[in-house]
Amino acid sequence: MTRKQRRMTMIAAAGGVLTVAAGLILYALNDQIAFFQSPSDIAANALPDGQRIRLGGLVQDGSVVRGQDAQVSFAVTDTVESVNVVYVGLLPDLFREGQGIVAEGVMKPDGIFHADTVLAKHDENYMPKEVAEALKGKGVWKGEE
């Protein structure tokens, strides 16, 4: 084997190792990546079963229903479309109707979003960036004008 052939073999082997490493990293991150969707995005595009997403919008007035075992049902709306959400656990102290939230979870085939994380705003002027942009796109959010 000539010197040039050995060098090319080493480069090809290093490239193969890097490709396998990148593939393993992407495979490991696949379950951790959750893209932001607004209720209108969900209504317009069918989501594959079990795909993890971040749903953002306003908690629809009059939709919060507290059930047994810390189960809470509510609707998230962008004032055009709304998505029913079920969450089991303690909600943030600042969670209330009419406020912006981001919920992370999966959409089930029954059309109900099952959240495992709910994030609420942390002061009266804050709106999550993704929610504010989605609401601005719909012409609803007037925010800090």
PDB file of C-alpha atoms in Angstrom:
ATOM      1  CA  MET A   1       0.000   0.000   0.000  1.00  0.00           C
ATOM      2  CA  THR A   2       1.429   3.328  -0.996  1.00  0.00           C
ATOM      3  CA  ARG A   3       1.614   6.326   1.294  1.00  0.00           C
ATOM      4  CA  LYS A   4      -1.210   8.033  -0.601  1.00  0.00           C
ATOM      5  CA  GLN A   5      -3.438   4.952  -0.305  1.00  0.00           C
ATOM      6  CA  ARG A   6      -2.832   4.743   3.471  1.00  0.00           C
ATOM      7  CA  ARG A   7      -3.722   8.435   3.862  1.00  0.00           C
ATOM      8  CA  MET A   8      -6.927   7.997   1.847  1.00  0.00           C
ATOM      9  CA  THR A   9      -7.843   4.919   3.901  1.00  0.00           C
ATOM     10  CA  MET A  10      -7.367   6.884   7.145  1.00  0.00           C
ATOM     11  CA  ILE A  11      -9.496   9.760   5.818  1.00  0.00           C
ATOM     12  CA  ALA A  12     -12.246   7.353   4.719  1.00  0.00           C
ATOM     13  CA  ALA A  13     -12.189   5.578   8.106  1.00  0.00           C
ATOM     14  CA  ALA A  14     -12.376   8.897   9.979  1.00  0.00           C
ATOM     15  CA  GLY A  15     -15.256  10.002   7.760  1.00  0.00           C
ATOM     16  CA  GLY A  16     -17.101   6.750   8.477  1.00  0.00           C
ATOM     17  CA  VAL A  17     -16.638   7.152  12.226  1.00  0.00           C
ATOM     18  CA  LEU A  18     -17.875  10.762  12.103  1.00  0.00           C
ATOM     19  CA  THR A  19     -20.920   9.736  10.047  1.00  0.00           C
ATOM     20  CA  VAL A  20     -21.852   7.002  12.532  1.00  0.00           C
ATOM     21  CA  ALA A  21     -21.366   9.400  15.466  1.00  0.00           C
ATOM     22  CA  ALA A  22     -23.572  12.055  13.832  1.00  0.00           C
ATOM     23  CA  GLY A  23     -26.239   9.415  13.119  1.00  0.00           C
ATOM     24  CA  LEU A  24     -26.239   8.232  16.731  1.00  0.00           C
ATOM     25  CA  ILE A  25     -26.503  11.811  18.032  1.00  0.00           C
ATOM     26  CA  LEU A  26     -29.423  12.608  15.719  1.00  0.00           C
ATOM     27  CA  TYR A  27     -31.158   9.358  16.686  1.00  0.00           C
ATOM     28  CA  ALA A  28     -30.761  10.164  20.390  1.00  0.00           C
ATOM     29  CA  LEU A  29     -32.112  13.702  19.929  1.00  0.00           C
ATOM     30  CA  ASN A  30     -35.091  12.585  17.853  1.00  0.00           C
ATOM     31  CA  ASP A  31     -37.248  11.965  20.931  1.00  0.00           C
ATOM     32  CA  GLN A  32     -36.129  15.174  22.627  1.00  0.00           C
ATOM     33  CA  ILE A  33     -36.939  17.670  19.870  1.00  0.00           C
ATOM     34  CA  ALA A  34     -40.350  19.337  20.168  1.00  0.00           C
ATOM     35  CA  PHE A  35     -41.320  21.986  17.638  1.00  0.00           C
ATOM     36  CA  PHE A  36     -43.707  24.801  18.470  1.00  0.00           C
ATOM     37  CA  GLN A  37     -47.201  24.604  16.962  1.00  0.00           C
ATOM     38  CA  SER A  38     -50.154  26.948  17.364  1.00  0.00           C
ATOM     39  CA  PRO A  39     -53.733  25.619  17.403  1.00  0.00           C
ATOM     40  CA  SER A  40     -54.167  26.869  13.809  1.00  0.00           C
ATOM     41  CA  ASP A  41     -51.026  24.978  12.741  1.00  0.00           C
ATOM     42  CA  ILE A  42     -52.413  21.795  14.272  1.00  0.00           C
ATOM     43  CA  ALA A  43     -55.791  22.305  12.577  1.00  0.00           C
ATOM     44  CA  ALA A  44     -54.114  22.904   9.204  1.00  0.00           C
ATOM     45  CA  ASN A  45     -51.578  20.066   9.358  1.00  0.00           C
ATOM     46  CA  ALA A  46     -52.248  16.538  10.529  1.00  0.00           C
ATOM     47  CA  LEU A  47     -49.629  15.480  13.051  1.00  0.00           C
ATOM     48  CA  PRO A  48     -48.300  11.930  13.103  1.00  0.00           C
ATOM     49  CA  ASP A  49     -49.371   9.936  16.177  1.00  0.00           C
ATOM     50  CA  GLY A  50     -46.957  10.236  19.035  1.00  0.00           C
ATOM     51  CA  GLN A  51     -45.056  13.237  17.672  1.00  0.00           C
ATOM     52  CA  ARG A  52     -43.904  15.442  20.522  1.00  0.00           C
ATOM     53  CA  ILE A  53     -44.754  19.140  20.101  1.00  0.00           C
ATOM     54  CA  ARG A  54     -44.961  22.368  22.051  1.00  0.00           C
ATOM     55  CA  LEU A  55     -48.446  23.849  21.882  1.00  0.00           C
ATOM     56  CA  GLY A  56     -48.773  27.525  22.603  1.00  0.00           C
ATOM     57  CA  GLY A  57     -51.606  29.983  22.884  1.00  0.00           C
ATOM     58  CA  LEU A  58     -54.048  31.496  25.312  1.00  0.00           C
ATOM     59  CA  VAL A  59     -56.037  29.483  27.848  1.00  0.00           C
ATOM     60  CA  GLN A  60     -59.597  29.798  26.572  1.00  0.00           C
ATOM     61  CA  ASP A  61     -61.954  31.544  28.982  1.00  0.00           C
ATOM     62  CA  GLY A  62     -64.385  29.169  30.717  1.00  0.00           C
ATOM     63  CA  SER A  63     -62.574  26.030  29.551  1.00  0.00           C
ATOM     64  CA  VAL A  64     -60.665  25.023  32.697  1.00  0.00           C
ATOM     65  CA  VAL A  65     -62.188  21.927  34.324  1.00  0.00           C
ATOM     66  CA  ARG A  66     -60.463  20.339  37.307  1.00  0.00           C
ATOM     67  CA  GLY A  67     -61.042  16.611  37.666  1.00  0.00           C
ATOM     68  CA  GLN A  68     -59.958  13.886  40.037  1.00  0.00           C
ATOM     69  CA  ASP A  69     -56.347  12.994  40.733  1.00  0.00           C
ATOM     70  CA  ALA A  70     -55.041  16.446  39.783  1.00  0.00           C
ATOM     71  CA  GLN A  71     -56.297  16.091  36.194  1.00  0.00           C
ATOM     72  CA  VAL A  72     -57.066  19.396  34.526  1.00  0.00           C
ATOM     73  CA  SER A  73     -58.737  19.878  31.159  1.00  0.00           C
ATOM     74  CA  PHE A  74     -58.629  23.165  29.306  1.00  0.00           C
ATOM     75  CA  ALA A  75     -58.532  24.565  25.792  1.00  0.00           C
ATOM     76  CA  VAL A  76     -55.657  26.497  24.231  1.00  0.00           C
ATOM     77  CA  THR A  77     -56.664  28.964  21.569  1.00  0.00           C
ATOM     78  CA  ASP A  78     -55.105  31.455  19.198  1.00  0.00           C
ATOM     79  CA  THR A  79     -58.605  32.979  18.815  1.00  0.00           C
ATOM     80  CA  VAL A  80     -58.987  31.275  15.422  1.00  0.00           C
ATOM     81  CA  GLU A  81     -58.695  27.598  16.397  1.00  0.00           C
ATOM     82  CA  SER A  82     -58.580  25.843  19.732  1.00  0.00           C
ATOM     83  CA  VAL A  83     -57.141  22.553  20.960  1.00  0.00           C
ATOM     84  CA  ASN A  84     -58.392  20.633  24.003  1.00  0.00           C
ATOM     85  CA  VAL A  85     -55.628  19.782  26.447  1.00  0.00           C
ATOM     86  CA  VAL A  86     -55.475  17.281  29.307  1.00  0.00           C
ATOM     87  CA  TYR A  87     -52.788  17.635  31.941  1.00  0.00           C
ATOM     88  CA  VAL A  88     -52.224  15.602  35.096  1.00  0.00           C
ATOM     89  CA  GLY A  89     -50.205  17.333  37.770  1.00  0.00           C
ATOM     90  CA  LEU A  90     -49.789  20.638  39.459  1.00  0.00           C
ATOM     91  CA  LEU A  91     -50.184  23.663  37.255  1.00  0.00           C
ATOM     92  CA  PRO A  92     -47.938  26.710  37.644  1.00  0.00           C
ATOM     93  CA  ASP A  93     -49.265  29.282  40.105  1.00  0.00           C
ATOM     94  CA  LEU A  94     -49.673  31.840  37.324  1.00  0.00           C
ATOM     95  CA  PHE A  95     -51.831  29.535  35.161  1.00  0.00           C
ATOM     96  CA  ARG A  96     -55.259  31.074  34.586  1.00  0.00           C
ATOM     97  CA  GLU A  97     -57.792  31.697  31.848  1.00  0.00           C
ATOM     98  CA  GLY A  98     -56.881  34.240  29.204  1.00  0.00           C
ATOM     99  CA  GLN A  99     -53.130  33.935  29.813  1.00  0.00           C
ATOM    100  CA  GLY A 100     -50.453  32.693  27.446  1.00  0.00           C
ATOM    101  CA  ILE A 101     -49.015  29.246  28.049  1.00  0.00           C
ATOM    102  CA  VAL A 102     -46.805  26.702  26.351  1.00  0.00           C
ATOM    103  CA  ALA A 103     -47.682  23.037  26.880  1.00  0.00           C
ATOM    104  CA  GLU A 104     -45.406  20.201  25.808  1.00  0.00           C
ATOM    105  CA  GLY A 105     -46.732  16.736  25.039  1.00  0.00           C
ATOM    106  CA  VAL A 106     -48.305  14.623  22.316  1.00  0.00           C
ATOM    107  CA  MET A 107     -51.515  14.794  20.291  1.00  0.00           C
ATOM    108  CA  LYS A 108     -53.489  11.565  20.654  1.00  0.00           C
ATOM    109  CA  PRO A 109     -55.724  10.083  17.932  1.00  0.00           C
ATOM    110  CA  ASP A 110     -58.814  11.244  19.877  1.00  0.00           C
ATOM    111  CA  GLY A 111     -57.837  14.843  19.030  1.00  0.00           C
ATOM    112  CA  ILE A 112     -56.914  15.731  22.605  1.00  0.00           C
ATOM    113  CA  PHE A 113     -53.465  17.053  23.412  1.00  0.00           C
ATOM    114  CA  HIS A 114     -51.955  15.218  26.398  1.00  0.00           C
ATOM    115  CA  ALA A 115     -49.491  17.559  28.042  1.00  0.00           C
ATOM    116  CA  ASP A 116     -46.773  16.485  30.439  1.00  0.00           C
ATOM    117  CA  THR A 117     -45.374  19.985  30.938  1.00  0.00           C
ATOM    118  CA  VAL A 118     -47.213  23.302  31.194  1.00  0.00           C
ATOM    119  CA  LEU A 119     -45.302  26.554  31.294  1.00  0.00           C
ATOM    120  CA  ALA A 120     -47.049  29.795  32.200  1.00  0.00           C
ATOM    121  CA  LYS A 121     -45.873  33.346  31.981  1.00  0.00           C
ATOM    122  CA  HIS A 122     -43.784  34.707  34.824  1.00  0.00           C
ATOM    123  CA  ASP A 123     -45.087  38.262  35.032  1.00  0.00           C
ATOM    124  CA  GLU A 124     -48.085  40.196  33.810  1.00  0.00           C
ATOM    125  CA  ASN A 125     -46.323  41.632  30.752  1.00  0.00           C
ATOM    126  CA  TYR A 126     -44.535  38.508  29.534  1.00  0.00           C
ATOM    127  CA  MET A 127     -45.831  36.360  26.701  1.00  0.00           C
ATOM    128  CA  PRO A 128     -43.798  33.362  25.477  1.00  0.00           C
ATOM    129  CA  LYS A 129     -41.988  34.376  22.284  1.00  0.00           C
ATOM    130  CA  GLU A 130     -43.474  31.622  20.136  1.00  0.00           C
ATOM    131  CA  VAL A 131     -47.000  32.369  21.398  1.00  0.00           C
ATOM    132  CA  ALA A 132     -46.609  36.101  20.787  1.00  0.00           C
ATOM    133  CA  GLU A 133     -45.338  35.496  17.240  1.00  0.00           C
ATOM    134  CA  ALA A 134     -48.179  33.079  16.468  1.00  0.00           C
ATOM    135  CA  LEU A 135     -50.756  35.505  17.821  1.00  0.00           C
ATOM    136  CA  LYS A 136     -49.162  38.415  15.929  1.00  0.00           C
ATOM    137  CA  GLY A 137     -49.420  36.330  12.766  1.00  0.00           C
ATOM    138  CA  LYS A 138     -53.158  36.005  13.364  1.00  0.00           C
ATOM    139  CA  GLY A 139     -53.440  39.736  14.091  1.00  0.00           C
ATOM    140  CA  VAL A 140     -54.605  39.074  17.647  1.00  0.00           C
ATOM    141  CA  TRP A 141     -51.600  39.971  19.801  1.00  0.00           C
ATOM    142  CA  LYS A 142     -51.072  43.642  20.316  1.00  0.00           C
ATOM    143  CA  GLY A 143     -48.406  43.209  23.004  1.00  0.00           C
ATOM    144  CA  GLU A 144     -45.863  45.959  23.535  1.00  0.00           C
ATOM    145  CA  GLU A 145     -46.864  48.353  20.790  1.00  0.00           C
TER     146      GLU A 145
END
